[in-house]
Coordinates of C-alpha atoms and ligand atoms in Angstrom, one line a residue:
M744 CA 0.0 0.0 0.0
K745 CA 1.1 3.5 -0.8
K746 CA 1.4 6.4 1.6
I747 CA -1.6 8.7 1.3
T748 CA -0.9 12.4 0.9
I749 CA -3.0 15.6 0.9
P750 CA -3.0 15.7 -2.9
D751 CA -4.3 12.1 -2.9
I752 CA -7.2 13.0 -0.7
M753 CA -8.0 16.0 -2.9
K754 CA -7.8 13.9 -6.0
M755 CA -10.4 11.5 -4.6
K756 CA -13.1 14.2 -5.0
A757 CA -12.0 15.0 -8.5
E758 CA -12.2 11.3 -9.4
G759 CA -15.6 10.8 -7.6
K760 CA -14.1 8.3 -5.1
K761 CA -15.8 8.4 -1.7
I762 CA -13.4 9.0 1.3
P763 CA -13.9 6.8 4.4
V764 CA -12.5 8.5 7.5
L765 CA -12.4 7.2 11.1
T766 CA -11.0 8.6 14.4
A767 CA -8.2 6.9 16.4
Y768 CA -6.6 8.0 19.6
D769 CA -4.0 5.3 20.3
Y770 CA -1.5 2.9 18.8
P771 CA -3.5 -0.3 18.4
F772 CA -6.5 1.4 16.7
A773 CA -4.2 3.3 14.4
R774 CA -2.6 0.1 13.4
I775 CA -6.0 -1.6 12.7
L776 CA -7.4 1.3 10.7
D777 CA -4.2 1.7 8.7
E778 CA -3.9 -2.0 7.9
A779 CA -7.6 -1.9 6.8
G780 CA -6.7 0.8 4.3
I781 CA -8.5 3.7 5.8
P782 CA -7.0 6.7 3.9
L783 CA -7.4 9.4 6.5
I784 CA -7.2 8.9 10.3
L785 CA -8.5 11.8 12.4
V786 CA -7.1 12.2 15.9
G787 CA -10.3 13.9 17.0
D788 CA -10.7 15.9 20.2
S789 CA -13.7 13.6 20.6
A790 CA -10.9 11.7 22.5
G791 CA -11.9 13.9 25.4
M792 CA -15.3 12.2 25.5
V793 CA -14.9 8.6 24.3
F794 CA -11.3 8.1 25.6
A795 CA -11.1 10.3 28.7
G796 CA -14.7 10.4 29.8
Y797 CA -15.2 14.2 29.8
E798 CA -18.7 15.5 29.2
N799 CA -17.7 17.5 26.1
T800 CA -14.6 18.4 24.1
L801 CA -13.9 21.7 25.8
P802 CA -11.5 20.5 28.5
V803 CA -9.2 18.8 26.0
T804 CA -5.7 20.3 26.1
M805 CA -2.8 20.5 23.7
D806 CA -0.8 18.1 25.8
E807 CA -3.5 15.5 25.5
M808 CA -3.8 16.0 21.7
R809 CA 0.0 15.7 21.4
Y810 CA 0.0 12.5 23.4
H811 CA -2.8 11.0 21.2
T812 CA -1.1 12.2 18.0
K813 CA 2.2 10.6 18.9
A814 CA 0.6 7.2 19.8
V815 CA -1.5 7.2 16.5
V816 CA 1.5 8.2 14.4
R817 CA 3.6 5.3 15.8
G818 CA 0.8 2.9 14.8
N819 CA 0.3 4.3 11.3
K820 CA 2.2 3.6 8.1
N821 CA 0.1 4.8 5.1
A822 CA -2.9 6.8 6.2
L823 CA -2.9 10.6 6.3
V824 CA -3.0 11.6 10.0
V825 CA -5.0 14.8 10.8
T826 CA -5.1 16.1 14.4
D827 CA -7.8 18.3 15.9
M828 CA -6.7 21.6 17.5
P829 CA -8.4 21.6 20.9
F830 CA -10.4 24.5 22.3
L831 CA -8.3 27.5 23.2
S832 CA -5.3 26.4 21.1
Y833 CA -6.3 28.6 18.1
Q834 CA -9.1 31.0 19.1
V835 CA -7.1 33.6 21.2
S836 CA -4.5 34.6 18.6
I837 CA -3.2 33.7 15.2
E838 CA 0.3 33.4 16.8
D839 CA -1.1 30.8 19.2
A840 CA -2.8 29.0 16.3
K841 CA 0.4 28.8 14.3
K842 CA 2.6 27.7 17.2
N843 CA 0.1 25.0 18.3
A844 CA -0.4 23.7 14.7
G845 CA 3.4 23.5 14.4
L846 CA 3.7 21.5 17.6
L847 CA 1.2 18.9 16.3
V848 CA 3.2 18.6 13.1
K849 CA 6.3 18.1 15.1
D850 CA 4.5 15.2 16.8
G851 CA 3.8 13.7 13.4
A852 CA 0.4 15.0 12.3
E853 CA 0.4 15.8 8.6
A854 CA -2.5 18.3 8.9
V855 CA -4.6 19.9 11.6
K856 CA -8.3 20.4 11.8
L857 CA -10.1 23.4 13.4
E858 CA -13.7 24.5 13.9
G859 CA -15.1 27.6 12.3
G860 CA -15.8 29.3 9.0
V861 CA -15.8 33.0 8.1
N862 CA -14.6 33.8 11.6
M863 CA -11.5 31.5 11.2
E864 CA -10.6 32.4 7.6
D865 CA -7.5 34.4 8.6
T866 CA -6.4 31.8 11.1
I867 CA -6.7 29.0 8.6
K868 CA -4.8 31.1 6.0
A869 CA -2.0 31.9 8.5
I870 CA -1.5 28.2 9.4
I871 CA -1.5 27.2 5.7
D872 CA 1.0 30.0 5.0
M873 CA 3.5 28.2 7.2
D874 CA 2.9 25.0 5.1
V875 CA 0.7 23.2 7.6
P876 CA -2.4 21.8 5.7
V877 CA -5.7 22.5 7.4
M878 CA -9.0 20.7 7.4
G879 CA -12.0 22.9 8.2
H880 CA -15.0 21.9 10.3
I881 CA -18.4 23.7 10.1
G882 CA -22.0 23.1 11.1
L883 CA -22.5 21.5 14.4
T884 CA -19.1 22.4 15.9
P885 CA -18.8 20.7 19.3
Q886 CA -16.4 23.3 20.7
S887 CA -19.4 25.8 20.3
I888 CA -21.8 23.7 22.4
H889 CA -22.7 26.5 24.7
R890 CA -23.5 28.9 21.9
M891 CA -25.6 26.3 20.1
G892 CA -27.4 25.3 23.3
G893 CA -26.5 21.6 22.9
Y894 CA -25.7 19.2 20.0
R895 CA -28.3 20.5 17.6
V896 CA -28.6 20.1 13.8
Q897 CA -27.5 23.4 12.2
G898 CA -28.6 25.1 9.0
R899 CA -32.3 24.2 9.0
E900 CA -33.4 27.8 8.5
K901 CA -32.7 29.8 5.4
K902 CA -30.5 32.4 7.2
Q903 CA -28.4 29.7 8.9
S904 CA -28.0 27.6 5.8
K905 CA -26.8 30.7 3.8
K906 CA -24.3 31.3 6.6
L907 CA -23.0 27.8 6.4
L908 CA -22.5 28.1 2.7
D909 CA -20.5 31.3 3.3
D910 CA -18.5 29.5 6.0
A911 CA -17.7 26.6 3.6
K912 CA -16.6 29.1 0.9
A913 CA -14.4 31.0 3.4
V914 CA -12.7 27.7 4.5
E915 CA -12.0 26.9 0.8
R916 CA -10.8 30.4 0.1
A917 CA -8.4 30.3 3.0
G918 CA -6.8 27.2 1.4
A919 CA -8.1 24.3 3.4
F920 CA -7.6 20.9 1.7
S921 CA -10.9 19.5 2.9
I922 CA -13.8 20.3 5.3
V923 CA -15.9 18.4 7.8
L924 CA -19.6 19.1 7.6
E925 CA -21.2 18.0 10.9
G926 CA -24.9 17.8 11.9
I927 CA -26.5 19.6 8.9
P928 CA -29.4 18.6 6.6
A929 CA -28.5 16.3 3.7
D930 CA -29.7 18.8 1.1
L931 CA -27.6 21.6 2.5
A932 CA -24.5 19.3 2.6
K933 CA -25.1 18.5 -1.1
E934 CA -25.3 22.2 -1.9
I935 CA -22.1 22.8 -0.1
T936 CA -20.4 19.8 -1.6
D937 CA -21.4 21.0 -5.1
A938 CA -20.3 24.5 -4.4
V939 CA -16.7 23.8 -3.2
S940 CA -13.8 22.1 -5.0
I941 CA -12.3 20.6 -1.8
P942 CA -13.6 17.3 -0.4
T943 CA -16.4 17.5 2.1
I944 CA -16.4 14.9 4.9
G945 CA -19.8 14.4 6.5
I946 CA -20.9 13.3 9.9
G947 CA -24.6 13.5 10.4
A948 CA -24.7 15.3 7.1
G949 CA -26.3 12.7 4.8
P950 CA -25.1 10.7 1.9
Y951 CA -24.0 13.4 -0.6
C952 CA -20.7 14.4 1.0
D953 CA -17.4 13.3 -0.7
G954 CA -16.5 11.3 2.4
Q955 CA -17.8 10.2 5.8
V956 CA -16.3 10.3 9.2
L957 CA -17.4 8.5 12.4
V958 CA -15.9 8.1 15.9
I959 CA -14.4 4.7 16.1
H960 CA -16.0 3.9 19.5
D961 CA -19.4 4.5 17.9
V962 CA -18.7 2.2 14.9
L963 CA -17.5 -0.6 17.1
G964 CA -20.3 -0.3 19.7
L965 CA -17.9 0.4 22.7
Y966 CA -20.7 2.3 24.4
D967 CA -24.2 0.7 24.5
D968 CA -25.9 3.7 26.2
I969 CA -25.2 6.3 23.4
K970 CA -26.2 5.9 19.8
P971 CA -26.9 9.0 17.8
R972 CA -29.2 8.6 14.8
F973 CA -26.3 9.3 12.3
V974 CA -24.2 6.5 13.7
K975 CA -24.1 3.0 12.1
R976 CA -22.8 0.4 14.6
Y977 CA -21.0 -2.4 12.9
V978 CA -20.3 -4.6 15.9
N979 CA -21.2 -4.8 19.6
L980 CA -17.6 -4.8 20.8
K981 CA -18.6 -3.8 24.4
G982 CA -20.6 -7.1 24.6
I983 CA -17.8 -9.1 23.1
I984 CA -15.2 -7.6 25.5
S985 CA -17.5 -8.0 28.5
S986 CA -18.0 -11.6 27.8
A987 CA -14.3 -12.2 27.4
V988 CA -13.5 -10.4 30.6
N989 CA -16.2 -12.4 32.5
K990 CA -14.8 -15.7 31.1
Y991 CA -11.3 -14.7 32.2
A992 CA -12.5 -13.8 35.7
D993 CA -14.5 -17.1 36.0
D994 CA -11.4 -19.1 34.8
V995 CA -9.2 -17.4 37.5
K996 CA -11.8 -17.9 40.2
Q997 CA -12.3 -21.6 39.3
G998 CA -8.6 -22.3 39.0
K999 CA -8.9 -23.0 35.2
F1000 CA -6.4 -20.3 34.3
P1001 CA -3.4 -20.6 34.1
G1002 CA -3.3 -24.1 32.8
K1003 CA -0.1 -26.2 32.3
E1004 CA 0.3 -24.8 28.8
H1005 CA 0.6 -21.2 30.3
S1006 CA 3.0 -22.2 33.0
F1007 CA 6.8 -22.7 33.1
Ligands
LIG1691 O1 -13.4 15.2 17.3 C1 -13.8 14.5 16.4 O2 -13.7 13.2 16.4 C2 -14.4 15.1 15.2 C3 -15.1 14.3 14.2 C4 -16.1 13.4 14.7 C5 -15.5 15.1 13.0 O3 -14.3 16.3 15.1

């Protein structure tokens, strides 16, 4: 398999090839996704919720994203690794944004992702001007949870959908290589996908995007108490893991493990 680059991802849109994206936060999952041929691995700040157990992504720090990035990069050979810039690492000043994007690249990320549209145009441009590729992220942006009043679909009303189209164009104009569309109506995602030349990667944005992204814990069913409508669960890994852990505990309690074959 060949190493996937930014131009490869951009070419996929031009060639009409759909782009499957998944998140990873550690070495073993990065290995599995890479070996499965996933072209783009996102070290998402969703790590704060599914890996660390925070209520939302706001507490996630640069140190945490750097740690996850390094682990993923060690497990990956061919996929393009993109890391999320956490809340407060790019909003206060363009200098902060450039420095923090650079640190993630030093850790092995090949691009960074940040949330925002028109309001982030200059920031995206400044990061790209120092040769760090950027992926945009508009629509339901989890770092804006307090402004949105929760995880709500965005762009249902005319004024809001016009704003999202403007946001997508601003991200493209700034030079981003792709853009995540999260939590928006499918028709609006189609309109945006047709209006921009860069690949759109949807999550809860319907089937017309150039690619799709999901959180790996959702795809694998590691949590049985949370299943948003936009998620497709491909396996109940929590059930499989629980049953293995129970069998192990029973074996130890009953003296069935270790057996002779596990002993020296
Ligand atoms: O943090 C994340 O994992 C994300 C994706 C779900 C788009 O931003």
